[in-house]
PDB file of C-alpha atoms in Angstrom:
ATOM      1  CA  MET A 169      95.074 105.484 103.277  1.00 89.00           C
ATOM      2  CA  TRP A 170      95.594 101.650 103.379  1.00 90.00           C
ATOM      3  CA  GLU A 171      95.229 101.805  99.607  1.00 93.00           C
ATOM      4  CA  VAL A 172      97.530 104.666  99.092  1.00 94.00           C
ATOM      5  CA  ALA A 173     100.835 102.893  99.798  1.00 92.00           C
ATOM      6  CA  PRO A 174     100.378  99.621  98.109  1.00 92.00           C
ATOM      7  CA  SER A 175      98.882 101.259  94.933  1.00 95.00           C
ATOM      8  CA  PHE A 176     101.700 103.872  94.892  1.00 96.00           C
ATOM      9  CA  ARG A 177     104.306 101.059  95.248  1.00 93.00           C
ATOM     10  CA  LEU A 178     102.632  99.191  92.364  1.00 92.00           C
ATOM     11  CA  LEU A 179     102.919 102.242  90.112  1.00 93.00           C
ATOM     12  CA  THR A 180     106.509 102.916  90.818  1.00 91.00           C
ATOM     13  CA  SER A 181     107.707  99.397  90.741  1.00 85.00           C
ATOM     14  CA  GLY A 182     107.912  99.466  86.758  1.00 78.00           C
ATOM     15  CA  ARG A 183     106.891  95.803  86.786  1.00 77.00           C
ATOM     16  CA  PRO A 184     103.756  94.587  84.909  1.00 74.00           C
ATOM     17  CA  HIS A 185     100.998  93.307  86.975  1.00 81.00           C
ATOM     18  CA  PRO A 186      98.414  91.125  85.386  1.00 85.00           C
ATOM     19  CA  LEU A 187      95.620  91.929  87.899  1.00 89.00           C
ATOM     20  CA  HIS A 188      95.996  95.736  87.902  1.00 92.00           C
ATOM     21  CA  ARG A 189      97.486  96.293  84.410  1.00 90.00           C
ATOM     22  CA  ALA A 190      94.526  98.178  83.032  1.00 88.00           C
ATOM     23  CA  TRP A 191      94.676 100.619  85.986  1.00 92.00           C
ATOM     24  CA  ILE A 192      98.357 100.918  85.821  1.00 92.00           C
ATOM     25  CA  ASP A 193      98.379 101.776  82.093  1.00 90.00           C
ATOM     26  CA  GLN A 194      95.865 104.581  82.699  1.00 88.00           C
ATOM     27  CA  VAL A 195      97.364 106.013  85.898  1.00 91.00           C
ATOM     28  CA  ARG A 196     101.080 105.736  85.520  1.00 92.00           C
ATOM     29  CA  PRO A 197     101.571 108.313  82.777  1.00 90.00           C
ATOM     30  CA  ARG A 198      99.451 110.791  84.774  1.00 89.00           C
ATOM     31  CA  MET A 199     101.423 110.225  87.959  1.00 92.00           C
ATOM     32  CA  VAL A 200     104.760 110.805  86.042  1.00 91.00           C
ATOM     33  CA  ALA A 201     103.447 113.853  84.378  1.00 89.00           C
ATOM     34  CA  ALA A 202     102.478 115.237  87.839  1.00 90.00           C
ATOM     35  CA  GLY A 203     105.987 114.532  89.105  1.00 92.00           C
ATOM     36  CA  LEU A 204     104.525 112.141  91.908  1.00 93.00           C
ATOM     37  CA  ASP A 205     107.335 109.654  91.199  1.00 91.00           C
ATOM     38  CA  ARG A 206     109.851 112.200  92.470  1.00 92.00           C
ATOM     39  CA  GLY A 207     107.938 113.586  95.431  1.00 93.00           C
ATOM     40  CA  TRP A 208     107.321 113.040  99.066  1.00 94.00           C
ATOM     41  CA  LEU A 209     105.597 109.698  98.531  1.00 95.00           C
ATOM     42  CA  ALA A 210     108.523 108.370  96.523  1.00 94.00           C
ATOM     43  CA  GLU A 211     110.776 108.660  99.371  1.00 93.00           C
ATOM     44  CA  LEU A 212     108.157 107.591 102.062  1.00 94.00           C
ATOM     45  CA  ILE A 213     107.156 104.323 100.294  1.00 93.00           C
ATOM     46  CA  PRO A 214     110.100 102.292  99.277  1.00 89.00           C
ATOM     47  CA  PRO A 215     109.861  99.454  96.662  1.00 86.00           C
ATOM     48  CA  THR A 216     109.554  96.856  99.431  1.00 85.00           C
ATOM     49  CA  GLY A 217     109.611  96.705 103.130  1.00 86.00           C
ATOM     50  CA  TYR A 218     108.312  99.051 105.842  1.00 89.00           C
ATOM     51  CA  VAL A 219     105.990 102.028 105.320  1.00 91.00           C
ATOM     52  CA  PRO A 220     105.794 104.561 108.156  1.00 94.00           C
ATOM     53  CA  ASP A 221     102.937 103.806 110.443  1.00 92.00           C
ATOM     54  CA  PHE A 222     101.722 107.507 110.586  1.00 94.00           C
ATOM     55  CA  LEU A 223     100.475 107.100 107.045  1.00 93.00           C
ATOM     56  CA  THR A 224      97.752 104.605 108.186  1.00 90.00           C
ATOM     57  CA  PRO A 225      96.103 106.454 111.093  1.00 88.00           C
ATOM     58  CA  SER A 226      93.445 104.477 112.999  1.00 84.00           C
ATOM     59  CA  PRO A 227      90.099 105.287 111.046  1.00 80.00           C
ATOM     60  CA  GLY A 228      87.438 107.083 112.944  1.00 74.00           C
ATOM     61  CA  GLY A 229      84.720 104.909 111.646  1.00 75.00           C
ATOM     62  CA  ALA A 230      83.717 102.260 109.096  1.00 74.00           C
ATOM     63  CA  ALA A 231      84.302 104.589 106.048  1.00 77.00           C
ATOM     64  CA  PRO A 232      86.133 107.780 106.925  1.00 82.00           C
ATOM     65  CA  ALA A 233      86.384 110.486 104.350  1.00 86.00           C
ATOM     66  CA  PRO A 234      89.919 110.933 102.794  1.00 89.00           C
ATOM     67  CA  SER A 235      90.084 114.428 104.240  1.00 89.00           C
ATOM     68  CA  GLN A 236      89.621 113.032 107.633  1.00 91.00           C
ATOM     69  CA  GLU A 237      92.629 110.795 107.225  1.00 92.00           C
ATOM     70  CA  TRP A 238      94.693 113.467 105.800  1.00 93.00           C
ATOM     71  CA  GLU A 239      93.822 115.655 108.904  1.00 94.00           C
ATOM     72  CA  ALA A 240      94.779 112.739 111.098  1.00 93.00           C
ATOM     73  CA  ILE A 241      98.252 112.537 109.263  1.00 95.00           C
ATOM     74  CA  THR A 242      98.732 116.246 109.622  1.00 96.00           C
ATOM     75  CA  ALA A 243      98.080 116.055 113.305  1.00 95.00           C
ATOM     76  CA  SER A 244     100.593 113.207 113.912  1.00 95.00           C
ATOM     77  CA  PRO A 245     102.690 113.777 116.968  1.00 95.00           C
ATOM     78  CA  ALA A 246     106.231 115.030 116.006  1.00 96.00           C
ATOM     79  CA  ASP A 247     107.871 112.357 118.126  1.00 96.00           C
ATOM     80  CA  ARG A 248     105.859 109.612 116.458  1.00 94.00           C
ATOM     81  CA  VAL A 249     106.778 110.754 112.920  1.00 96.00           C
ATOM     82  CA  ARG A 250     110.577 110.840 113.910  1.00 97.00           C
ATOM     83  CA  GLN A 251     110.295 107.415 115.371  1.00 96.00           C
ATOM     84  CA  ASP A 252     108.684 106.054 112.213  1.00 95.00           C
ATOM     85  CA  LEU A 253     111.332 107.903 110.045  1.00 96.00           C
ATOM     86  CA  ASP A 254     114.228 106.515 112.195  1.00 96.00           C
ATOM     87  CA  HIS A 255     112.652 103.062 111.573  1.00 94.00           C
ATOM     88  CA  LEU A 256     112.426 103.560 108.004  1.00 94.00           C
ATOM     89  CA  ALA A 257     116.072 104.812 107.770  1.00 94.00           C
ATOM     90  CA  ARG A 258     117.228 101.522 109.546  1.00 92.00           C
ATOM     91  CA  HIS A 259     115.332  99.580 106.879  1.00 87.00           C
ATOM     92  CA  GLN A 260     116.617 101.740 103.927  1.00 85.00           C
ATOM     93  CA  GLY A 261     120.010 102.865 104.988  1.00 83.00           C
ATOM     94  CA  ARG A 262     119.268 106.569 104.917  1.00 88.00           C
ATOM     95  CA  LEU A 263     116.535 109.276 104.555  1.00 91.00           C
ATOM     96  CA  GLY A 264     116.193 111.248 101.339  1.00 90.00           C
ATOM     97  CA  PRO A 265     116.434 115.127 101.504  1.00 92.00           C
ATOM     98  CA  ARG A 266     112.599 115.635 101.969  1.00 94.00           C
ATOM     99  CA  LEU A 267     112.361 113.057 104.793  1.00 95.00           C
ATOM    100  CA  ARG A 268     115.327 114.612 106.479  1.00 95.00           C
ATOM    101  CA  ALA A 269     113.432 117.968 106.329  1.00 96.00           C
ATOM    102  CA  LEU A 270     110.335 116.148 107.699  1.00 96.00           C
ATOM    103  CA  HIS A 271     112.274 114.579 110.486  1.00 96.00           C
ATOM    104  CA  ALA A 272     113.574 117.998 111.441  1.00 96.00           C
ATOM    105  CA  ASP A 273     110.393 119.786 111.565  1.00 96.00           C
ATOM    106  CA  PRO A 274     107.174 117.578 111.216  1.00 96.00           C
ATOM    107  CA  PRO A 275     104.502 120.177 111.880  1.00 96.00           C
ATOM    108  CA  ALA A 276     105.929 122.454 109.063  1.00 96.00           C
ATOM    109  CA  ARG A 277     106.265 119.555 106.638  1.00 96.00           C
ATOM    110  CA  LEU A 278     103.295 117.275 107.111  1.00 97.00           C
ATOM    111  CA  PRO A 279     100.800 119.729 105.425  1.00 96.00           C
ATOM    112  CA  LYS A 280     102.954 119.578 102.229  1.00 95.00           C
ATOM    113  CA  LEU A 281     102.933 115.753 102.427  1.00 96.00           C
ATOM    114  CA  THR A 282      99.198 115.686 102.856  1.00 96.00           C
ATOM    115  CA  GLN A 283      98.823 118.048  99.913  1.00 95.00           C
ATOM    116  CA  GLU A 284     100.712 115.660  97.673  1.00 95.00           C
ATOM    117  CA  ILE A 285      98.717 112.609  99.042  1.00 96.00           C
ATOM    118  CA  GLU A 286      95.517 114.512  98.073  1.00 94.00           C
ATOM    119  CA  THR A 287      96.929 115.122  94.581  1.00 93.00           C
ATOM    120  CA  TYR A 288      97.755 111.385  94.304  1.00 95.00           C
ATOM    121  CA  TRP A 289      94.238 110.463  95.534  1.00 94.00           C
ATOM    122  CA  ASN A 290      92.571 112.642  93.030  1.00 90.00           C
ATOM    123  CA  LEU A 291      94.673 111.302  90.177  1.00 90.00           C
ATOM    124  CA  ALA A 292      94.995 107.564  90.937  1.00 93.00           C
ATOM    125  CA  LEU A 293      92.256 106.494  93.234  1.00 93.00           C
ATOM    126  CA  ALA A 294      89.318 108.818  93.366  1.00 91.00           C
ATOM    127  CA  PRO A 295      88.186 108.336  89.696  1.00 89.00           C
ATOM    128  CA  TYR A 296      88.035 104.596  90.278  1.00 90.00           C
ATOM    129  CA  TRP A 297      86.787 104.631  93.880  1.00 90.00           C
ATOM    130  CA  ALA A 298      83.101 103.804  93.164  1.00 84.00           C
ATOM    131  CA  ARG A 299      84.307 100.502  91.627  1.00 84.00           C
ATOM    132  CA  ILE A 300      86.980  99.929  94.302  1.00 90.00           C
ATOM    133  CA  ARG A 301      84.539 100.649  97.076  1.00 88.00           C
ATOM    134  CA  ALA A 302      81.975  98.055  95.724  1.00 85.00           C
ATOM    135  CA  VAL A 303      84.573  95.277  95.996  1.00 89.00           C
ATOM    136  CA  LEU A 304      85.488  96.282  99.448  1.00 90.00           C
ATOM    137  CA  ASP A 305      81.876  96.683 100.734  1.00 89.00           C
ATOM    138  CA  ALA A 306      81.117  93.237  99.251  1.00 89.00           C
ATOM    139  CA  ASP A 307      84.064  91.785 101.205  1.00 91.00           C
ATOM    140  CA  VAL A 308      82.848  93.435 104.405  1.00 90.00           C
ATOM    141  CA  PHE A 309      79.254  92.093 104.020  1.00 89.00           C
ATOM    142  CA  HIS A 310      80.792  88.551 103.246  1.00 90.00           C
ATOM    143  CA  ARG A 311      82.855  88.705 106.490  1.00 89.00           C
ATOM    144  CA  ALA A 312      80.077  90.001 108.608  1.00 89.00           C
ATOM    145  CA  ARG A 313      77.737  87.176 107.411  1.00 89.00           C
ATOM    146  CA  THR A 314      80.601  84.718 108.191  1.00 89.00           C
ATOM    147  CA  VAL A 315      80.873  86.005 111.804  1.00 88.00           C
ATOM    148  CA  ALA A 316      77.104  85.808 112.204  1.00 90.00           C
ATOM    149  CA  GLU A 317      76.805  82.363 110.917  1.00 90.00           C
ATOM    150  CA  HIS A 318      80.111  80.708 112.097  1.00 89.00           C
ATOM    151  CA  GLY A 319      81.703  82.957 114.587  1.00 88.00           C
ATOM    152  CA  ALA A 320      84.805  85.163 114.753  1.00 86.00           C
ATOM    153  CA  GLY A 321      87.239  82.292 114.879  1.00 88.00           C
ATOM    154  CA  HIS A 322      86.065  80.981 111.590  1.00 88.00           C
ATOM    155  CA  LEU A 323      86.344  84.459 110.030  1.00 89.00           C
ATOM    156  CA  LEU A 324      89.975  84.855 111.320  1.00 88.00           C
ATOM    157  CA  ASN A 325      90.907  81.468 110.097  1.00 89.00           C
ATOM    158  CA  ASP A 326      89.489  82.232 106.541  1.00 89.00           C
ATOM    159  CA  LEU A 327      90.908  85.733 106.301  1.00 87.00           C
ATOM    160  CA  HIS A 328      94.544  84.905 105.076  1.00 87.00           C
ATOM    161  CA  ASP A 329      96.934  82.052 104.986  1.00 88.00           C
ATOM    162  CA  SER A 330      99.254  83.845 107.420  1.00 86.00           C
ATOM    163  CA  VAL A 331      96.499  84.341 110.111  1.00 87.00           C
ATOM    164  CA  ARG A 332      95.343  81.612 112.562  1.00 88.00           C
ATOM    165  CA  TRP A 333      92.989  81.788 115.422  1.00 87.00           C
ATOM    166  CA  ASP A 334      94.016  78.887 117.880  1.00 83.00           C
ATOM    167  CA  ASP A 335      93.309  78.461 121.543  1.00 75.00           C
ATOM    168  CA  ASN A 336      92.143  81.942 122.162  1.00 79.00           C
ATOM    169  CA  GLU A 337      95.198  83.512 120.518  1.00 82.00           C
ATOM    170  CA  LEU A 338      95.552  85.156 117.089  1.00 82.00           C
ATOM    171  CA  ARG A 339      98.787  84.093 115.431  1.00 84.00           C
ATOM    172  CA  VAL A 340     100.123  86.056 112.465  1.00 83.00           C
ATOM    173  CA  ALA A 341     103.216  84.734 110.573  1.00 79.00           C
ATOM    174  CA  ARG A 342     106.184  87.136 110.979  1.00 75.00           C
ATOM    175  CA  TRP A 343     104.833  88.898 114.010  1.00 73.00           C
ATOM    176  CA  LYS A 344     107.895  88.843 116.332  1.00 70.00           C
ATOM    177  CA  ARG A 345     106.319  90.316 119.476  1.00 70.00           C
ATOM    178  CA  ILE A 346     103.691  89.075 121.767  1.00 73.00           C
ATOM    179  CA  LEU A 347     100.824  91.537 122.255  1.00 69.00           C
ATOM    180  CA  PRO A 348      98.553  90.837 125.280  1.00 73.00           C
ATOM    181  CA  ARG A 349      94.870  91.445 124.878  1.00 72.00           C
ATOM    182  CA  GLU A 350      94.843  94.237 127.641  1.00 70.00           C
ATOM    183  CA  ALA A 351      97.749  96.039 125.858  1.00 66.00           C
ATOM    184  CA  ALA A 352      96.371  95.801 122.259  1.00 68.00           C
ATOM    185  CA  GLY A 353      93.787  98.587 122.488  1.00 68.00           C
ATOM    186  CA  PRO A 354      90.112  98.209 121.823  1.00 74.00           C
ATOM    187  CA  GLY A 355      89.239  95.553 119.388  1.00 79.00           C
ATOM    188  CA  LEU A 356      90.884  94.476 116.147  1.00 84.00           C
ATOM    189  CA  LEU A 357      90.536  96.357 112.876  1.00 87.00           C
ATOM    190  CA  LEU A 358      90.212  94.283 109.752  1.00 90.00           C
ATOM    191  CA  ILE A 359      90.751  96.275 106.655  1.00 90.00           C
ATOM    192  CA  PRO A 360      89.988  94.725 103.147  1.00 92.00           C
ATOM    193  CA  SER A 361      92.282  96.060 100.412  1.00 92.00           C
ATOM    194  CA  ALA A 362      92.239  96.137  96.507  1.00 93.00           C
ATOM    195  CA  PHE A 363      96.009  96.673  96.318  1.00 92.00           C
ATOM    196  CA  THR A 364      97.456  94.923  99.309  1.00 86.00           C
ATOM    197  CA  GLY A 365      97.541  91.400  97.971  1.00 74.00           C
ATOM    198  CA  PRO A 366      98.873  88.678  98.090  1.00 81.00           C
ATOM    199  CA  GLY A 367     100.503  89.526 101.392  1.00 82.00           C
ATOM    200  CA  LEU A 368      99.096  90.806 104.671  1.00 84.00           C
ATOM    201  CA  ARG A 369      99.974  94.174 105.894  1.00 87.00           C
ATOM    202  CA  THR A 370      99.833  94.927 109.685  1.00 84.00           C
ATOM    203  CA  LYS A 371     100.195  97.713 112.149  1.00 84.00           C
ATOM    204  CA  MET A 372     100.622  97.362 115.849  1.00 81.00           C
ATOM    205  CA  ARG A 373     100.847 100.616 117.688  1.00 80.00           C
ATOM    206  CA  PRO A 374      99.433 100.383 121.289  1.00 77.00           C
ATOM    207  CA  PRO A 375      97.198 101.673 122.772  1.00 78.00           C
ATOM    208  CA  GLU A 376      95.563 101.890 119.134  1.00 80.00           C
ATOM    209  CA  PRO A 377      93.848  98.601 118.188  1.00 82.00           C
ATOM    210  CA  PRO A 378      95.960  96.418 115.874  1.00 84.00           C
ATOM    211  CA  GLN A 379      95.122  96.645 112.245  1.00 86.00           C
ATOM    212  CA  LEU A 380      95.263  93.873 109.607  1.00 88.00           C
ATOM    213  CA  ALA A 381      94.998  94.776 105.892  1.00 90.00           C
ATOM    214  CA  TYR A 382      94.177  91.768 103.737  1.00 92.00           C
ATOM    215  CA  PRO A 383      93.434  91.096 100.102  1.00 91.00           C
ATOM    216  CA  ALA A 384      89.682  91.572  99.525  1.00 92.00           C
ATOM    217  CA  ARG A 385      87.588  88.991  97.845  1.00 90.00           C
ATOM    218  CA  GLY A 386      86.684  89.607  94.233  1.00 88.00           C
ATOM    219  CA  VAL A 387      89.711  91.791  93.485  1.00 89.00           C
ATOM    220  CA  GLY A 388      90.314  89.590  90.385  1.00 86.00           C
ATOM    221  CA  ARG A 389      87.135  91.054  88.825  1.00 84.00           C
ATOM    222  CA  LEU A 390      87.852  94.714  89.726  1.00 84.00           C
ATOM    223  CA  TRP A 391      88.992  95.812  86.243  1.00 84.00           C
ATOM    224  CA  GLU A 392      86.986  93.495  84.115  1.00 77.00           C
ATOM    225  CA  ALA A 393      85.234  95.202  81.234  1.00 70.00           C
ATOM    226  CA  ARG A 394      81.475  95.673  82.037  1.00 61.00           C
ATOM    227  CA  PRO A 395      79.477  96.011  78.764  1.00 54.00           C
ATOM    228  CA  ALA A 396      76.932  98.570  79.351  1.00 55.00           C
ATOM    229  CA  VAL A 397      74.233  96.588  77.671  1.00 53.00           C
ATOM    230  CA  GLY A 398      71.564  98.561  79.721  1.00 57.00           C
ATOM    231  CA  ALA A 399      72.647 101.843  77.968  1.00 64.00           C
ATOM    232  CA  ALA A 400      70.110 101.249  75.321  1.00 67.00           C
ATOM    233  CA  ALA A 401      67.292 101.248  77.765  1.00 69.00           C
ATOM    234  CA  LEU A 402      68.423 104.394  79.349  1.00 76.00           C
ATOM    235  CA  ALA A 403      68.629 106.447  76.182  1.00 75.00           C
ATOM    236  CA  PRO A 404      64.908 107.358  76.129  1.00 78.00           C
ATOM    237  CA  VAL A 405      65.316 108.663  79.674  1.00 79.00           C
ATOM    238  CA  LEU A 406      68.758 110.322  79.726  1.00 83.00           C
ATOM    239  CA  GLY A 407      68.960 111.141  75.945  1.00 86.00           C
ATOM    240  CA  ARG A 408      71.375 109.398  73.430  1.00 86.00           C
ATOM    241  CA  SER A 409      74.363 111.630  74.082  1.00 89.00           C
ATOM    242  CA  ARG A 410      74.331 111.376  77.753  1.00 89.00           C
ATOM    243  CA  THR A 411      73.807 107.676  77.665  1.00 86.00           C
ATOM    244  CA  LEU A 412      76.621 107.364  75.181  1.00 86.00           C
ATOM    245  CA  LEU A 413      78.922 109.280  77.627  1.00 88.00           C
ATOM    246  CA  LEU A 414      78.009 107.060  80.596  1.00 87.00           C
ATOM    247  CA  ALA A 415      78.798 103.979  78.438  1.00 84.00           C
ATOM    248  CA  GLU A 416      82.213 105.451  77.382  1.00 84.00           C
ATOM    249  CA  LEU A 417      82.988 106.132  81.028  1.00 86.00           C
ATOM    250  CA  GLU A 418      83.911 102.427  81.634  1.00 81.00           C
ATOM    251  CA  ALA A 419      87.225 104.040  82.493  1.00 81.00           C
ATOM    252  CA  PRO A 420      87.693 107.576  83.808  1.00 87.00           C
ATOM    253  CA  ALA A 421      88.324 110.213  80.952  1.00 86.00           C
ATOM    254  CA  SER A 422      88.760 113.703  80.304  1.00 88.00           C
ATOM    255  CA  THR A 423      86.306 116.128  78.231  1.00 91.00           C
ATOM    256  CA  THR A 424      88.657 116.082  75.357  1.00 89.00           C
ATOM    257  CA  GLU A 425      89.061 112.319  75.202  1.00 86.00           C
ATOM    258  CA  LEU A 426      85.362 111.730  75.492  1.00 90.00           C
ATOM    259  CA  ALA A 427      84.746 114.262  72.711  1.00 91.00           C
ATOM    260  CA  ARG A 428      87.351 112.348  70.498  1.00 86.00           C
ATOM    261  CA  ARG A 429      85.835 109.045  71.210  1.00 85.00           C
ATOM    262  CA  THR A 430      82.187 109.849  70.681  1.00 86.00           C
ATOM    263  CA  GLY A 431      82.345 112.613  67.922  1.00 87.00           C
ATOM    264  CA  LEU A 432      80.470 115.153  70.193  1.00 88.00           C
ATOM    265  CA  SER A 433      81.805 118.660  70.498  1.00 91.00           C
ATOM    266  CA  ALA A 434      83.832 119.401  73.554  1.00 90.00           C
ATOM    267  CA  ALA A 435      81.315 122.132  74.496  1.00 92.00           C
ATOM    268  CA  GLY A 436      78.552 119.486  74.156  1.00 91.00           C
ATOM    269  CA  VAL A 437      80.339 116.975  76.305  1.00 92.00           C
ATOM    270  CA  SER A 438      81.060 119.451  78.986  1.00 93.00           C
ATOM    271  CA  ARG A 439      77.422 120.442  79.104  1.00 93.00           C
ATOM    272  CA  HIS A 440      76.140 116.766  79.245  1.00 94.00           C
ATOM    273  CA  LEU A 441      78.787 115.941  81.860  1.00 93.00           C
ATOM    274  CA  THR A 442      77.573 118.808  84.042  1.00 93.00           C
ATOM    275  CA  ALA A 443      74.046 117.464  83.842  1.00 92.00           C
ATOM    276  CA  LEU A 444      75.136 113.983  84.693  1.00 93.00           C
ATOM    277  CA  ARG A 445      77.192 115.181  87.648  1.00 92.00           C
ATOM    278  CA  ASP A 446      74.277 117.253  88.990  1.00 92.00           C
ATOM    279  CA  ALA A 447      72.225 114.062  88.820  1.00 90.00           C
ATOM    280  CA  GLY A 448      74.824 112.157  90.799  1.00 90.00           C
ATOM    281  CA  LEU A 449      75.785 109.976  87.911  1.00 90.00           C
ATOM    282  CA  VAL A 450      79.174 111.206  87.299  1.00 91.00           C
ATOM    283  CA  SER A 451      81.917 112.494  89.508  1.00 90.00           C
ATOM    284  CA  ALA A 452      84.705 114.899  88.555  1.00 89.00           C
ATOM    285  CA  HIS A 453      88.267 114.592  89.905  1.00 86.00           C
ATOM    286  CA  ARG A 454      91.266 116.951  89.000  1.00 80.00           C
ATOM    287  CA  ALA A 455      94.355 115.378  87.570  1.00 71.00           C
ATOM    288  CA  GLY A 456      97.049 117.911  87.062  1.00 69.00           C
ATOM    289  CA  HIS A 457      95.659 120.469  84.543  1.00 74.00           C
ATOM    290  CA  SER A 458      92.827 118.309  83.398  1.00 78.00           C
ATOM    291  CA  VAL A 459      89.723 116.880  85.033  1.00 87.00           C
ATOM    292  CA  LEU A 460      88.766 113.204  84.947  1.00 87.00           C
ATOM    293  CA  TYR A 461      85.250 112.250  84.893  1.00 90.00           C
ATOM    294  CA  ALA A 462      83.950 108.842  86.186  1.00 89.00           C
ATOM    295  CA  ARG A 463      80.772 106.895  86.627  1.00 86.00           C
ATOM    296  CA  THR A 464      79.505 106.932  90.151  1.00 87.00           C
ATOM    297  CA  ALA A 465      78.108 103.988  92.090  1.00 82.00           C
ATOM    298  CA  ALA A 466      74.656 105.282  91.348  1.00 85.00           C
ATOM    299  CA  ALA A 467      75.474 105.161  87.585  1.00 85.00           C
ATOM    300  CA  GLU A 468      76.693 101.667  87.861  1.00 81.00           C
ATOM    301  CA  THR A 469      73.544 100.504  89.643  1.00 81.00           C
ATOM    302  CA  LEU A 470      71.357 102.279  87.121  1.00 82.00           C
ATOM    303  CA  LEU A 471      73.220 100.606  84.220  1.00 78.00           C
ATOM    304  CA  LYS A 472      73.061  97.246  85.989  1.00 76.00           C
ATOM    305  CA  ALA A 473      69.317  97.612  86.591  1.00 76.00           C
ATOM    306  CA  ALA A 474      68.789  98.472  83.073  1.00 71.00           C
ATOM    307  CA  SER A 475      70.504  95.536  81.834  1.00 67.00           C
ATOM    308  CA  ALA A 476      68.481  93.292  84.099  1.00 62.00           C
ATOM    309  CA  SER A 477      65.327  94.729  82.890  1.00 60.00           C
ATOM    310  CA  LEU A 478      66.321  94.135  79.201  1.00 53.00           C
ATOM    311  CA  ALA A 479      67.188  90.563  80.199  1.00 53.00           C
ATOM    312  CA  ARG A 480      63.765  89.966  81.650  1.00 57.00           C
ATOM    313  CA  GLY A 481      62.168  91.481  78.601  1.00 56.00           C
ATOM    314  CA  SER A 482      63.883  89.372  76.227  1.00 50.00           C
TER     315      SER A 482
END
């Protein structure tokens, strides 16, 4: 959920973004066609400023499934939802019609909100998640190694320009309240994000642990084109058509689009995609009336290994 708000804000801003331009160009037309720019999220996530805390529940583990986070949002206490919406109204001046209805009856309206969040996830983030997740996992690995080699203080001082660990105190720019350790909840959650940058997003809601979402390392390479040079080595194993489809899925695409690009029949593309999905190399994500197919992390690893094999052979 820490990726939902900043990515949605990016899509609805209407401003060009050099880092995420390729993703925006692909996703924004789908989002508008689905009406998500006029729904619950459009009222909940303003162009700037505060985003309601109940949208980012404390995760139950290192990598919670999206459905777990939606269930946590649906189960948000009514008084907390109203408190967050009142805070949003003070920032924005007023609440829109959907949020006034949510304020009046959170238990009845939250399931509708989470349905829209699920639609947004499937359209904007799920088809790209293998790629995004690889960047986030690499950041976590780097930070864990930093702690092991240099200690937590070094990690925190290297996290973001606005964060400093000094004299047994964590200082965060623009935090206006003092949070004693005994009131902060268990631990501190550090959350790498692909879309948060360049700023730092925070959540302090005792007795939950404080959360810091910071720009992940390596985000600048997130949307770089990755030539599937290893595809040629896979063709004898997967077959030419399936290998071609894997190579074409550099960006998520529908069956119709893949048929147009490759010259294969739509029926043939569908049959090959089913086989690739059964093998765990392709994932399918509903986007409105169509289905987008994307390479999985396993497919990326396979292509990378094939490329390395070719390089050694040459």
